[in-house]
Amino acid sequence: MLDNRVLWVISAASSIRSIGYGATWPYMAIFFNDELHISILLVGLIFTLLAILSMAFSIIGGGLADLIGRRKTIIIGSISGFFLYFAIAVFFRMHMPELLIVATFVFTSFSGSLVFPSASALVSDVTKPEQRFLSYSIYRVMANLGWAIGPALGGLVYNRGMFWLFLLVSLANLVQFAIVVFLIKEKDIPNKWTARKPESKFNLLSYDRYLVIFSMGTFLITIVASQFSVTLPTFSHSSIHILTSDISYIFMVNGLVVVLGQYPMTALMKRFSDVSTMMIGALFYAFGYFLVGISTNLAWLLFDMVIITTGENLTSPGINSVVSKIAPKDKVARYMGFVGMINSTGRAIGPSIGTALMFLFALDGLMIWSVIGLFGVAAVAILVSFRKISAAKLNAGSNAAS
């Protein structure tokens, strides 16, 4: 296990944040549909708008992290998340117009889009290249510990009302803010890009052909993965007739499988390259969601989630690890931001694709989830091409000094 204080602190901060989001997120699509009486097609559009803004904010977040530092950018993202979710809680309690609640929710993308590329770049800053996959696995395990605790906590709080869930996620952002402020100092980040030459040109957006091709593969994976937030809970509730309060168990299994399975999975796949591991993960994603189409009860859905989360365990750490190896040292956060933008595009399109398929196929599970699974298969084809053209660059990145 790695002895790296900054890695563990930022991972712990992400874990706290995830408790709040894990408690709230399983109910958001149902909240808009049932409590605000917004049609399912418009619910998909809300999450699409959320992800579209994430695209723009990811570029800003990545650029800021390289310009003013990882720590400051995470602090800005955390405190903004606190105020935005606190505002949603107040608006909901005061019965403010639905449009105001929806608009504020969409703008919460600002918070995450600053935090995620900055935290990912920070992990890269404080670890050696050969430690990256393990380091990002540790980061994910800690973050998903929150996703294991959060849904269980959310299931208890949900019956008291969404107001309290919004307060919970607001508080989680505030705690993350405090952890970063008091436990991570600028001097703790030895490999950060501390300054750029005055005469150099600074751009928010950085990319190269390797990054673009790789991002195409992660884009398709993200389309599949994004069904987790809207399509899966809505389909489970509307078609399989799972109780709303039981939806949290599906999310809880996701968090538990990451916490319990990420480290053994990382050790098991150690002899494979990051890209090959991601390809296997994309196939697990496709197969897991296909199984949703033939599932008939909660027990089957929990089993499906084990398969789906195995796909997540195999793909998610690899994304950050590959990007950190192909990026120039002074552009890591911007490369993370570019991939974040592309993946946000997948998250933008994914819910709309899922809800449109539910509408088009009249909740025919086999048709809906077979089509979704095809995106995972297509991702494998693109990653095969990327592996062929990038082998030398990835090896150079792995052998470079941190």
Steps between C-alpha positions, in 0.01 A plus 500: 500500500630847414637725774391834360327745733363737233353208303320370809377845606354591160351150478341542845360839397349341190353226717317755716371681191380170356297421812288806427465431130448128557213578738332740258574383146290179495188710551562800274334369183204367700486830693461699179249252358284431807529806725547778244278319245746537211459250215763230459617642166558839664678332791744356247542851358578639848787256542610575145519871582690416819760312300519764225594761757747251647674494161569873510580507870739203467715701262491798735574275798795331331642834387459656843669203666807550280489881535427563870563155646312179581429590864344840430282360222370218721422755772299715256313196371418371850368826641290563189348152538407585859317820403324352194356196678409710804310728263313201350399390851367848581320537166331162543394570859359841399312349201681720254429447127614166357701678232714671765572167672586334170724788389691496829545123476637533147754758622630261767709365211734794566606349832582151378669625185749696707558229759543191282776605254686676781486200733600264218796721408597525867520121525728504195714777651585310817554151355750334269383378157532133596275568802226677307257212438524391864474861620189570295357169619551610862341835419199324347465255788490783752259703289274200456509423869277807510283347231461191720414698813305777327214296348446316828486835680282643224252218538452601864482873430278473188185431698553828688502689171731616222566825689720310745683318221586831337630628832708183535676540165553869577667410830717237326640770269573720801691220675706435186579872488622492863714189448682650201545840668644365825674175400653572158748787458672622186835374632352146515479488119864460390435420136234760430548739213574802718544763230512550128737724314353849450570491130334162448149481360244348733197324354209349690469223241782255424480189288690282256402217267566232760278680747222550244489133394516379859223741596278358227520162671435643846210700354322179397575337834353804675179476296456149640606597853267803508194275487569445869371844604168531313404208279573216743312638805211622286474169311525305827220708651271518195549163330615256770296687767777524759397708802651849498663445838663179372675677210773600745603133537607491134727801555626357828610179326687714248694670779568176687631320191741788436618506861539123530594420143714783365828407669476122427397581143799733461733227627339240274536717188853617580655300216270668247548849361266779608335506157448123486346512847263772384395291201406211727313744722299636208382145422395450863302824477325384182417157641384635836255743345377234258410290805285786630277445198408149614484568874167480679565589865730684739723198565583469130567872475745477791681217318505706180655787695787275608580434131455866406721621785769250403503682167533828688788364708684398185444821302497798737855488646642433156359822356694724737807278486518508118443876484772565760746301286427665165481856638798738517588564863383863494163415340372206703198682642407641158521153347282376787266789428482409130411139580256633759337712231468206260369273774255770603376491142438129546321571827298766320392272219466184708188586705324635190585182309377284787174684557437520125550123472257444787244714318573350156489136613216553753711369792598182312805420711671261260496752215599797715799341670623309193537828312677660797740205521607556140666828602732301725593267216574800275726644772711183489555542125630856548726402790653225284598767247633730771714221647662436164603861433593604854709210633829691477362816659340311787823313569692825501249649743529196727880520506525876545596649830217654693 
